[in-house]
Short mmCIF file of C-alpha atoms in Angstrom, two decimals:
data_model
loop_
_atom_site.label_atom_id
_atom_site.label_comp_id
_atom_site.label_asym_id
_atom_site.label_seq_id
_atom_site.Cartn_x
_atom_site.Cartn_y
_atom_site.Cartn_z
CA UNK Q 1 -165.33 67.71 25.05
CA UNK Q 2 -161.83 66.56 24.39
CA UNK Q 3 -161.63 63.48 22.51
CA UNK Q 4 -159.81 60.25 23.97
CA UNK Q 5 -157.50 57.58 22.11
CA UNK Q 6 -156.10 54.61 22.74
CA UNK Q 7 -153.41 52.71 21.17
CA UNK Q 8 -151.98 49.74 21.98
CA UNK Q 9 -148.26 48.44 21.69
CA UNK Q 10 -147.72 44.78 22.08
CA UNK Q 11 -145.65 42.14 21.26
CA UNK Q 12 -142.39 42.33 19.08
CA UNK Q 13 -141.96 44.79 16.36
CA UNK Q 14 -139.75 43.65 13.98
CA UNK Q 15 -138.55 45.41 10.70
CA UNK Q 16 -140.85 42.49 8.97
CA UNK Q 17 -144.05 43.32 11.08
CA UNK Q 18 -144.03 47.19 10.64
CA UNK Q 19 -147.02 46.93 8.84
CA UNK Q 20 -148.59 46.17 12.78
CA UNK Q 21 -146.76 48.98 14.19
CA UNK Q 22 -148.49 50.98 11.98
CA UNK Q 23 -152.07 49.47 11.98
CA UNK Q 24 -151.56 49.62 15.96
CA UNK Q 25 -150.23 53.51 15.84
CA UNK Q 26 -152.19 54.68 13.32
CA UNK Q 27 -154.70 56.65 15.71
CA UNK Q 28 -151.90 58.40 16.69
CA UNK Q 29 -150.04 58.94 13.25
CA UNK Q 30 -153.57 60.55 11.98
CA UNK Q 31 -154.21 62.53 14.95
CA UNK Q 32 -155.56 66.29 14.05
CA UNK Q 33 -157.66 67.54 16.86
CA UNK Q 34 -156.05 67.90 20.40
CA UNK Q 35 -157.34 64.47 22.06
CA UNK Q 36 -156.37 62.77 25.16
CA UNK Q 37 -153.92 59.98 24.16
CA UNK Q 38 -153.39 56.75 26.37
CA UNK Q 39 -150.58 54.23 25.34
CA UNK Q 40 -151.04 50.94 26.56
CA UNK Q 41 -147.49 49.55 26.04
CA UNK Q 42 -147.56 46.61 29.40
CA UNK Q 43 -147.39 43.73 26.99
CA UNK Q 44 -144.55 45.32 24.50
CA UNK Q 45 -141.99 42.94 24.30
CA UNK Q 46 -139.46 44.09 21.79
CA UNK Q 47 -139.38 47.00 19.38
CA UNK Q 48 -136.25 47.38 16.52
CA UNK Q 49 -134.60 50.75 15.61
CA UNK Q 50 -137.29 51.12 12.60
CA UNK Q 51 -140.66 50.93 14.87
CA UNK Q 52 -138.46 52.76 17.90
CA UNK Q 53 -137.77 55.57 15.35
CA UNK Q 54 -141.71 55.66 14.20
CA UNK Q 55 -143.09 55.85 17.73
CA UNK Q 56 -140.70 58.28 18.58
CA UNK Q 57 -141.62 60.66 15.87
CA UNK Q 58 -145.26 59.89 15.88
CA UNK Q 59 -145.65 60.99 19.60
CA UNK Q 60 -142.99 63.71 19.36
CA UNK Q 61 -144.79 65.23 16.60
CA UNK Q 62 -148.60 65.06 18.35
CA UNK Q 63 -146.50 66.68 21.26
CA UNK Q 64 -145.37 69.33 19.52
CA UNK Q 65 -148.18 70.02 17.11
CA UNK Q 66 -149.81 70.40 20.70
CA UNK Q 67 -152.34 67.22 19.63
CA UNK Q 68 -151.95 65.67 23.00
CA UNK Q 69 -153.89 67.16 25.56
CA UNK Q 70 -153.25 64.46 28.36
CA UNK Q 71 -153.47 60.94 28.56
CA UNK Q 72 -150.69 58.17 30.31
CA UNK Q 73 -148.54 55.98 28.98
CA UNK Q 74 -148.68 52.54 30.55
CA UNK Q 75 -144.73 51.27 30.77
CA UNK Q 76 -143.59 47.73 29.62
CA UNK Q 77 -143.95 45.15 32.30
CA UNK Q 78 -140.86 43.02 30.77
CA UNK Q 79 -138.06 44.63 32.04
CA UNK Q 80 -135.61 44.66 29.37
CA UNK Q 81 -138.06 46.15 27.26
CA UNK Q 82 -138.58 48.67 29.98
CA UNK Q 83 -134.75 49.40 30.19
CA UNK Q 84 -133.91 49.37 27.06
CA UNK Q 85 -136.10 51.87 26.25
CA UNK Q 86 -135.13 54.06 28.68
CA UNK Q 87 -131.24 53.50 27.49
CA UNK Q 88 -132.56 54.89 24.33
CA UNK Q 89 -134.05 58.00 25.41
CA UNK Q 90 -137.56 57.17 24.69
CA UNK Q 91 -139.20 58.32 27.82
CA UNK Q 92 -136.61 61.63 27.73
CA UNK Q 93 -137.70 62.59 24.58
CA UNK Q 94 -141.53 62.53 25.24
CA UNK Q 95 -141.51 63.97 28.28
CA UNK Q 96 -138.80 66.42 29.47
CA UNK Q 97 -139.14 65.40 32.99
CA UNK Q 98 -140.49 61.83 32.68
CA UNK Q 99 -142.28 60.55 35.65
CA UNK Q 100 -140.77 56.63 35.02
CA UNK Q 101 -137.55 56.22 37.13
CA UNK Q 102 -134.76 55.33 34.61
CA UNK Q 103 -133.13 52.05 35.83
CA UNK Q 104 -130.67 52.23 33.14
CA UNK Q 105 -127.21 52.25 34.15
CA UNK Q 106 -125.19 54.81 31.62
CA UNK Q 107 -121.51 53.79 32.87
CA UNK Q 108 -120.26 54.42 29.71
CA UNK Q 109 -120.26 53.20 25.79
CA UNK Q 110 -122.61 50.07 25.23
CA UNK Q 111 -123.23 49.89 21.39
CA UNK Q 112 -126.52 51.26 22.44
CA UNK Q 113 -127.50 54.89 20.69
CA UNK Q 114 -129.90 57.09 21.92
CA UNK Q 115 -132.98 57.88 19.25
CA UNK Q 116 -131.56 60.70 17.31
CA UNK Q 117 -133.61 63.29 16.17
CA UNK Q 118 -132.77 65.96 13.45
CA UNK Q 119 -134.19 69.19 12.17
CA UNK Q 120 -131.55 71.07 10.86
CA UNK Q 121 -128.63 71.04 8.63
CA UNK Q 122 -126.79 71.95 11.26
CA UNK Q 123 -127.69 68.30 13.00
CA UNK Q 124 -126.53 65.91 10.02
CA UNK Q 125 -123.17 65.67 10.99
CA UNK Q 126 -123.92 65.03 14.25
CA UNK Q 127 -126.79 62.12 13.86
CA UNK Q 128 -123.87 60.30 11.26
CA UNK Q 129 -121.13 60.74 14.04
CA UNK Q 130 -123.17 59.54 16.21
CA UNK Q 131 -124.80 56.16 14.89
CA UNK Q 132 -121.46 55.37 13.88
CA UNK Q 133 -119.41 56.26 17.39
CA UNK Q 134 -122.37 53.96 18.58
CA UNK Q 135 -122.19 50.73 16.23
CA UNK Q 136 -117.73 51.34 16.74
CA UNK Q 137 -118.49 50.40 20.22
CA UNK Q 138 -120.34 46.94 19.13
CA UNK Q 139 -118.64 46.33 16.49
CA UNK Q 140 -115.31 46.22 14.91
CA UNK Q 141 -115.87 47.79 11.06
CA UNK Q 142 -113.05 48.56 8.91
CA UNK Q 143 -112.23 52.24 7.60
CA UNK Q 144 -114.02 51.20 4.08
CA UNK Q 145 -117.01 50.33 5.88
CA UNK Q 146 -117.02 53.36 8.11
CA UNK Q 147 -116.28 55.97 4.86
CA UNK Q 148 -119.36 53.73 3.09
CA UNK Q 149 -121.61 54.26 6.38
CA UNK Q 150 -120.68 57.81 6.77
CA UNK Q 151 -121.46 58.49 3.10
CA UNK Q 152 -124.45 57.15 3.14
CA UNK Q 153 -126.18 57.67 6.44
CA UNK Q 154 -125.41 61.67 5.67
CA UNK Q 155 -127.62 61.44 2.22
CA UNK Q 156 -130.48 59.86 3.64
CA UNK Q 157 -130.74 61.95 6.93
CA UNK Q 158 -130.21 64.92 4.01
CA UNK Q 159 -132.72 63.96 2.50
CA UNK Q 160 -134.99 63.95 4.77
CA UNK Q 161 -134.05 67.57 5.72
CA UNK Q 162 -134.55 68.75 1.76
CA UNK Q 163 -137.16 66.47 0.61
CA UNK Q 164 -139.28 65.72 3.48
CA UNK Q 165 -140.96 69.62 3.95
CA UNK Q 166 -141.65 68.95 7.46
CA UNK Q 167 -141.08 70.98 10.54
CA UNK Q 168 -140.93 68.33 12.85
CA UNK Q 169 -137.62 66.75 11.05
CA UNK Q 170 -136.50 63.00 11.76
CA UNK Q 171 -135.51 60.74 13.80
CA UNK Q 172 -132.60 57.79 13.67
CA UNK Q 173 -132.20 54.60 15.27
CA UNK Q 174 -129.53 51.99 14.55
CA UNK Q 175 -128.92 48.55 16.54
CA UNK Q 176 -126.22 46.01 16.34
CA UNK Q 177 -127.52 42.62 16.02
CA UNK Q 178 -125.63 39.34 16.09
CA UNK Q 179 -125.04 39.07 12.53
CA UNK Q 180 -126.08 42.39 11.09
CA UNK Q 181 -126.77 46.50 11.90
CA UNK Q 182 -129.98 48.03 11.63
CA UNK Q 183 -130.56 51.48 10.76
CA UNK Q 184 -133.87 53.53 10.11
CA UNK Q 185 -134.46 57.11 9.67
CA UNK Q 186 -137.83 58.46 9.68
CA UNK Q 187 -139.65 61.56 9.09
CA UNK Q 188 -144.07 62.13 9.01
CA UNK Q 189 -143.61 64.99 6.46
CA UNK Q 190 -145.13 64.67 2.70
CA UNK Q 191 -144.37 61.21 1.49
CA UNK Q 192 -141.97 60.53 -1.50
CA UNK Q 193 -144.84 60.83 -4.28
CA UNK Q 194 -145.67 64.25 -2.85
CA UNK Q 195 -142.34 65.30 -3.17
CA UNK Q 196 -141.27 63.83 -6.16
CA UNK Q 197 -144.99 65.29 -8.19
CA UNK Q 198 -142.95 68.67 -7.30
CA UNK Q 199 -140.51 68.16 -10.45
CA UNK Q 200 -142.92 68.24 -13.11
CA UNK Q 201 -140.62 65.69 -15.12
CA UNK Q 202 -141.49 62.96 -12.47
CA UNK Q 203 -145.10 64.34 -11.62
CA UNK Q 204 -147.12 61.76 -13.77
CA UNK Q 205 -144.99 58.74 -12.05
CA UNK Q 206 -145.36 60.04 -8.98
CA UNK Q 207 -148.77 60.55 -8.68
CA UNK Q 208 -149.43 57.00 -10.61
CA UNK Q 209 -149.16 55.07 -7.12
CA UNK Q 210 -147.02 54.94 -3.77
CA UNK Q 211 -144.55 52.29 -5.53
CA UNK Q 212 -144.04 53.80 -8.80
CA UNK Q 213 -143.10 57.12 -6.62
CA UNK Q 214 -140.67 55.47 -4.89
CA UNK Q 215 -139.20 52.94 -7.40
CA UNK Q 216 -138.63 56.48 -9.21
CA UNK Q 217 -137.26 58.20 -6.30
CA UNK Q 218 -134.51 55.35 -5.81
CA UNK Q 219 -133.10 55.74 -9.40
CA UNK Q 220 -129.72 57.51 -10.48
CA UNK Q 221 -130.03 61.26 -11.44
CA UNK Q 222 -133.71 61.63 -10.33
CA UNK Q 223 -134.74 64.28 -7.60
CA UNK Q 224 -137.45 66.51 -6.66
CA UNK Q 225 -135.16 69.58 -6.76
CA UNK Q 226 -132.76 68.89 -9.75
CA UNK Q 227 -131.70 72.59 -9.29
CA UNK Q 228 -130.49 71.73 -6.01
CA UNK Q 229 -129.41 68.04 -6.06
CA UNK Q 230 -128.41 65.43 -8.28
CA UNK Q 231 -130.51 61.99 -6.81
CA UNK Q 232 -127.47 59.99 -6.15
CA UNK Q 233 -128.04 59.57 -2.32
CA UNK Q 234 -130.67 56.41 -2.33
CA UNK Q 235 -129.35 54.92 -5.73
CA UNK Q 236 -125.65 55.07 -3.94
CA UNK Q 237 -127.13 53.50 -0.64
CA UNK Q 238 -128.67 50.98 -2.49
CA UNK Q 239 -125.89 50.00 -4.72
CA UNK Q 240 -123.54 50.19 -1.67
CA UNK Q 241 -126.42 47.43 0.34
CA UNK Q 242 -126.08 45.35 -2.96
CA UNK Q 243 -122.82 44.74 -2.82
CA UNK Q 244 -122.62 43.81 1.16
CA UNK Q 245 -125.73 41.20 0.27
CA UNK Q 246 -127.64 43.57 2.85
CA UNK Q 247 -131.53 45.64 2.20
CA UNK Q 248 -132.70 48.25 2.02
CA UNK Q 249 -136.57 48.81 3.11
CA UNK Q 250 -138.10 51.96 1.76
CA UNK Q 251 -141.80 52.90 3.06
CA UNK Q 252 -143.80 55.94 2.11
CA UNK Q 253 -147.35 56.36 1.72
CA UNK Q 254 -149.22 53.10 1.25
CA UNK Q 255 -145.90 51.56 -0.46
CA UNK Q 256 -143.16 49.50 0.46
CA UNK Q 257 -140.09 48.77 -1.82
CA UNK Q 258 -137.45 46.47 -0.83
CA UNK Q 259 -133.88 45.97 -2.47
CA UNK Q 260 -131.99 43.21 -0.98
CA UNK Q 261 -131.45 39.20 -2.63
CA UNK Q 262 -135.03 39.28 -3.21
CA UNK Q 263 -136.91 42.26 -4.02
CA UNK Q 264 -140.41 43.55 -3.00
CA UNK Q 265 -142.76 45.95 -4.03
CA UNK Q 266 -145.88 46.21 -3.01
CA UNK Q 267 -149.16 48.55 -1.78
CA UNK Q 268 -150.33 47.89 1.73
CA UNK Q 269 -153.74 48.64 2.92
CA UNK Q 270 -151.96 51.02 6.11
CA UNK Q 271 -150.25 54.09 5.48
CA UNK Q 272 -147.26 56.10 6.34
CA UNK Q 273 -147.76 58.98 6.32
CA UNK Q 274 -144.18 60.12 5.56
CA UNK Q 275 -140.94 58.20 5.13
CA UNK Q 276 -138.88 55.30 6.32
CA UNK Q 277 -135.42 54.53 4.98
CA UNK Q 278 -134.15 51.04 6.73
CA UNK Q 279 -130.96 49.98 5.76
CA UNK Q 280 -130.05 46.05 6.84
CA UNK Q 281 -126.49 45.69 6.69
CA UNK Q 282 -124.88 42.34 6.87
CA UNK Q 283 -122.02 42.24 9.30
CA UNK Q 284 -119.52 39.29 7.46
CA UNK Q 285 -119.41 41.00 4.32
CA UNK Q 286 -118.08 44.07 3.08
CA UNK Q 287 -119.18 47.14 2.64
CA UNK Q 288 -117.24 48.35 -0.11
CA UNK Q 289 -117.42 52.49 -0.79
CA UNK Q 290 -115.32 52.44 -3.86
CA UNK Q 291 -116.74 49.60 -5.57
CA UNK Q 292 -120.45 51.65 -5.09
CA UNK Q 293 -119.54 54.05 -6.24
CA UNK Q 294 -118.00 52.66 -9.71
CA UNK Q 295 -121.42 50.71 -9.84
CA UNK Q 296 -123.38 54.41 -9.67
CA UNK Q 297 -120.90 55.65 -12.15
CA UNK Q 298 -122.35 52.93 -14.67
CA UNK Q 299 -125.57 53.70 -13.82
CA UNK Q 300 -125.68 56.62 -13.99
CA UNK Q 301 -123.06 56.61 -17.48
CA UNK Q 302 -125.90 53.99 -19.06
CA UNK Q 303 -129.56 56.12 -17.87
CA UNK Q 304 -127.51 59.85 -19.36
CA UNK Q 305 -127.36 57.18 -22.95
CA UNK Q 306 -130.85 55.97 -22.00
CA UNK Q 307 -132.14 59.65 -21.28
CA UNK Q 308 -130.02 61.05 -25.20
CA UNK Q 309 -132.62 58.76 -26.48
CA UNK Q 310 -136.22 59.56 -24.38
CA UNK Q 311 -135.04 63.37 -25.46
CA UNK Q 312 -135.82 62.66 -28.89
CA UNK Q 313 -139.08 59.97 -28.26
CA UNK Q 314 -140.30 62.54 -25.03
CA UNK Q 315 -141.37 61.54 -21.66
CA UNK Q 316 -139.23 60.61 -18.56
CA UNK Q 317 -138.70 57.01 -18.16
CA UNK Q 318 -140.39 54.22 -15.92
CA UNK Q 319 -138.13 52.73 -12.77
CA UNK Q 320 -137.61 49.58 -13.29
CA UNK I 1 -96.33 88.89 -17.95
CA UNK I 2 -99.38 88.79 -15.40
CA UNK I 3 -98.62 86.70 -12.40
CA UNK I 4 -100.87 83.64 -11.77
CA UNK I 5 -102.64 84.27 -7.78
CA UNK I 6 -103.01 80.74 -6.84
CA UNK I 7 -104.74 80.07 -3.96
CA UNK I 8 -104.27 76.63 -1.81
CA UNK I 9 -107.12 75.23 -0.06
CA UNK I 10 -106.53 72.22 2.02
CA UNK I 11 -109.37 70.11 2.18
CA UNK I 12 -108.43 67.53 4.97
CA UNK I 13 -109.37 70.51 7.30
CA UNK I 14 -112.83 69.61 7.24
CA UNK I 15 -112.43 65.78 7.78
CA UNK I 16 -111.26 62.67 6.28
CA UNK I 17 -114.50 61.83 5.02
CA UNK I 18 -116.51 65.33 3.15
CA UNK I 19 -120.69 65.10 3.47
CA UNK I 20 -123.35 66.62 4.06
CA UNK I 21 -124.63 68.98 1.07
CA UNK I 22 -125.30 72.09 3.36
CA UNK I 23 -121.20 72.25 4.27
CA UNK I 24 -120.55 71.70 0.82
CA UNK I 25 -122.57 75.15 -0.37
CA UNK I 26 -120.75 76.85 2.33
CA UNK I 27 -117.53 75.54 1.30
CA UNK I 28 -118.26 76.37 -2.76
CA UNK I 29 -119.07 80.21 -1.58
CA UNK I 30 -116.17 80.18 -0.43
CA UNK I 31 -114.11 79.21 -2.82
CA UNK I 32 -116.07 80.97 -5.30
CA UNK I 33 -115.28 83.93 -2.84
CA UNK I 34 -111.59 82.98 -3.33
CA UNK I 35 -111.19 83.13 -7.25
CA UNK I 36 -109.53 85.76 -8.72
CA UNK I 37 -109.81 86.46 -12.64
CA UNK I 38 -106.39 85.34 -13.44
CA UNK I 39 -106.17 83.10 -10.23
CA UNK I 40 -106.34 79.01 -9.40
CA UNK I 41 -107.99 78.15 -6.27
CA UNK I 42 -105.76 74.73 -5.37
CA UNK I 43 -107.99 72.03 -3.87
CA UNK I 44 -105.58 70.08 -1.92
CA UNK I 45 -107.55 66.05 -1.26
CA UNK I 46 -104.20 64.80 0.90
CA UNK I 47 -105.87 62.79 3.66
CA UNK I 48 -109.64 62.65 1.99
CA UNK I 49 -110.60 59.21 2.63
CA UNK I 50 -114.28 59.22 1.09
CA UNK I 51 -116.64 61.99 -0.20
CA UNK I 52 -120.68 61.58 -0.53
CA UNK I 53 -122.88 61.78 -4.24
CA UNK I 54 -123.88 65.74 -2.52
CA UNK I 55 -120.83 66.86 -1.43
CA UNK I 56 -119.02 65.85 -5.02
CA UNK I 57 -121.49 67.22 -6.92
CA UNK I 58 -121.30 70.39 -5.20
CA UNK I 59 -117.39 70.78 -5.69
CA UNK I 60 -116.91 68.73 -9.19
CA UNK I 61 -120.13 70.35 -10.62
CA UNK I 62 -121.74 72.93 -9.48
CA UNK I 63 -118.32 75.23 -8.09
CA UNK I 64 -116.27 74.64 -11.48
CA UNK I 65 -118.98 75.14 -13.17
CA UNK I 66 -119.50 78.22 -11.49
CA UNK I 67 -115.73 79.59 -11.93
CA UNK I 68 -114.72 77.21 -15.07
CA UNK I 69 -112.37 74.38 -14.98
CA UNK I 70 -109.60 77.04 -15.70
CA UNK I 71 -109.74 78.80 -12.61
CA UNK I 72 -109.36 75.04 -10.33
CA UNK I 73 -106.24 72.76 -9.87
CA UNK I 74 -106.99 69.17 -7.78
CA UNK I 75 -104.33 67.70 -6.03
CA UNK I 76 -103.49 64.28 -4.63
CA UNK I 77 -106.69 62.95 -5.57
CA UNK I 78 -106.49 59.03 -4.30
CA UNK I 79 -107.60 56.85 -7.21
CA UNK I 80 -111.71 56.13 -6.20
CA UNK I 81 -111.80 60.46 -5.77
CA UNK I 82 -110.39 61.12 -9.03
CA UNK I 83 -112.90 58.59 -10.43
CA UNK I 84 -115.84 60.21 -8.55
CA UNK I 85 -114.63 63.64 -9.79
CA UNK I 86 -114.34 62.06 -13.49
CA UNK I 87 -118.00 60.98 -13.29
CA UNK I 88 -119.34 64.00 -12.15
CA UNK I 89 -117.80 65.89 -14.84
CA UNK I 90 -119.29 63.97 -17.14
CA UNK I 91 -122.95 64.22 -15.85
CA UNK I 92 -121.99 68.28 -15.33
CA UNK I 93 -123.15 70.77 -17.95
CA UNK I 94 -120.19 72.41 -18.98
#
């Protein structure tokens, strides 16, 4: 007999309460044996690009791993919830001909982006082009702040395409608040400290615990495939958040690391099984490309002095 | 007297702003593809506005590493490029 699961999606979910997405999706995200899957979303009230982008890739991937052998999903009641999903593709992208009649109006540009998702290299350009066209129409942003976005938004959907060693790829969502953009990209494949334990250098740290792996993963010059890439994509985002006074979330495994005024780092008791790469970007500051990438330079000038030394000593480094 | 072959490669073709590491490798084969043994491949940055950690490394580093710094000639580098290609010279191997 086919098993049956239920999840339930309620309330807000905020960048600051993914920890209840996840508790609340997790019969989903651990699915491995075709089951009947009901989603109870009536009493959803809100859900930000990071717990959009989740859902979206936790369904899309039980779809396609062909884990869902029937079930229903229960719509919103609220309306704008209801609509503004629909605006952003949600019900389109689980179900090619969805069954919910879409009472979004699509009269042209809104600031609102559909939920991007990305498998190939081929995609990259398009998912940056896109987020960007979409926060151009909220937003006025300078050309600094568009080179900075550009830059950045292409290494972390990249590496999620080289690092991530999952066929299901990732998905983006960005949304203009009041005061400051949003942007997550996710992807359910191995988890930073999976991929980082493949460069033997960074194996020990990576396997010590979920933080550690990522705290690692986020410094200058480290990578997973050093033959392939140099580990400048987070380090530059994060510099580049630094300097605007924005954050940036990262979430694999059972850890969560933020870098922002005040910094977190901590193990939860829910896991991810994957990635998430936030970005909060604050909209009355600057987001200054060149000055991010001067700051990399120095970090990157002071860890090759750092690393002369550990040659001698052996042993690769702890983050800080 | 051998003639130089010098071969001009205007970058602004592929966009004001160069990411993504995938269109970078593409781009390196083919300027490797371009160098000649007594030739300069000219990379032209008129009208780059930005370029990302991947794509930099894969045209400071890993292509003039690949031909030597002999066989390459930048041009009209703004100021915050020719500082990104400084710093990934310096991290480079050769």
């Amino acid at each position: 007999m086919t098993p049956e699961i239920s999840i339930t999606l309620s309330g807000g979910y905020y960048l600051h309460s993914y920890k209840r997405l996840l508790r609340d999706l997790e019969p989903a995200l651990m699915l491995d044996v075709p089951s009947v899957l009901n989603v109870d979303m009536t009493k959803l009230t809100f859900m930000g690009p990071a717990a959009l982008a989740t859902t979206t890739a936790t369904l899309m991937k039980a779809r396609d791993a062909g884990l869902i052998a029937g079930g229903a999903i229960a719509h919103p009641q609220a309306k704008g919830i209801y609509r503004y999903l629909h605006r952003m593709d949600f019900f389109r992208v689980l179900f090619h001909e969805p069954d919910f009649p879409d009472p979004s109006t699509r009269h042209g540009p809104d600031g609102l982006l559909e939920c991007q998702h990305f498998k190939e290299d081929k995609d990259l350009r398009g998912v940056a082009a896109a987020i960007l066209a979409a926060i151009e129409q909220k937003r006025d942003i300078d050309a600094m702040a568009r080179y900075a976005l550009d830059t950045c938004l292409s290494e972390v959907v990249e590496n999620v395409l080289f690092h991530a060693y999952t066929e299901h790829g990732g998905v983006a969502a960005v949304q203009a608040f009041k005061k400051e953009l949003e942007i997550a990209i996710v992807d359910l494949g191995e988890g930073i400290a999976a991929s980082l334990a493949r460069n033997p250098t960074y194996a020990e740290l990576a396997r010590r615990d979920d933080i550690t792996a990522i705290r690692t993963a986020m410094t200058p010059n480290v990578t997973s495939t050093p033959h392939r890439n140099k580990g400048w994509g987070l380090a530059f985002t994060e510099l580049l958040l630094a300097l605007n006074g924005g954050k940036l979330f990262v979430r694999s495994g059972q850890g969560l690391v933020i870098r922002g005024p005040k910094n977190t780092d901590k193990l939860d008791d829910v896991t991810l099984p994957g990635t998430l790469v936030a970005m909060r970007i604050r909209l009355d500051q600057p987001l200054d490309y060149s000055k991010a990438w001067e700051s990399l330079g120095k970090a990157v000038d002071s860890l090759s002095k750092d690393a002369d030394h550990d040659r001698d000593s052996g042993g690769a480094r702890e983050a800080r | 007297m051998t003639a130089t072959v010098e071969e001009h490669v205007k970058l602004g073709e592929h966009g004001a702003v160069l990411a993504g590491r995938s269109h970078a490798i593409e781009l390196r084969a083919e300027l490797t593809r371009r160098v000649h043994d007594d030739g300069v491949v000219v990379l032209d940055f008129a009208d780059i506005e930005a370029i990302s950690p991947s794509f930099a490394d894969e045209i400071f580093g890993r292509f003039v590493d690949e031909v030597g710094l002999e066989h390459v000639e930048m041009r009209n580098l703004s100021q915050h490029i020719e500082l990104v290609a400084r710093m990934v010279r310096r991290q480079s191997p050769s």
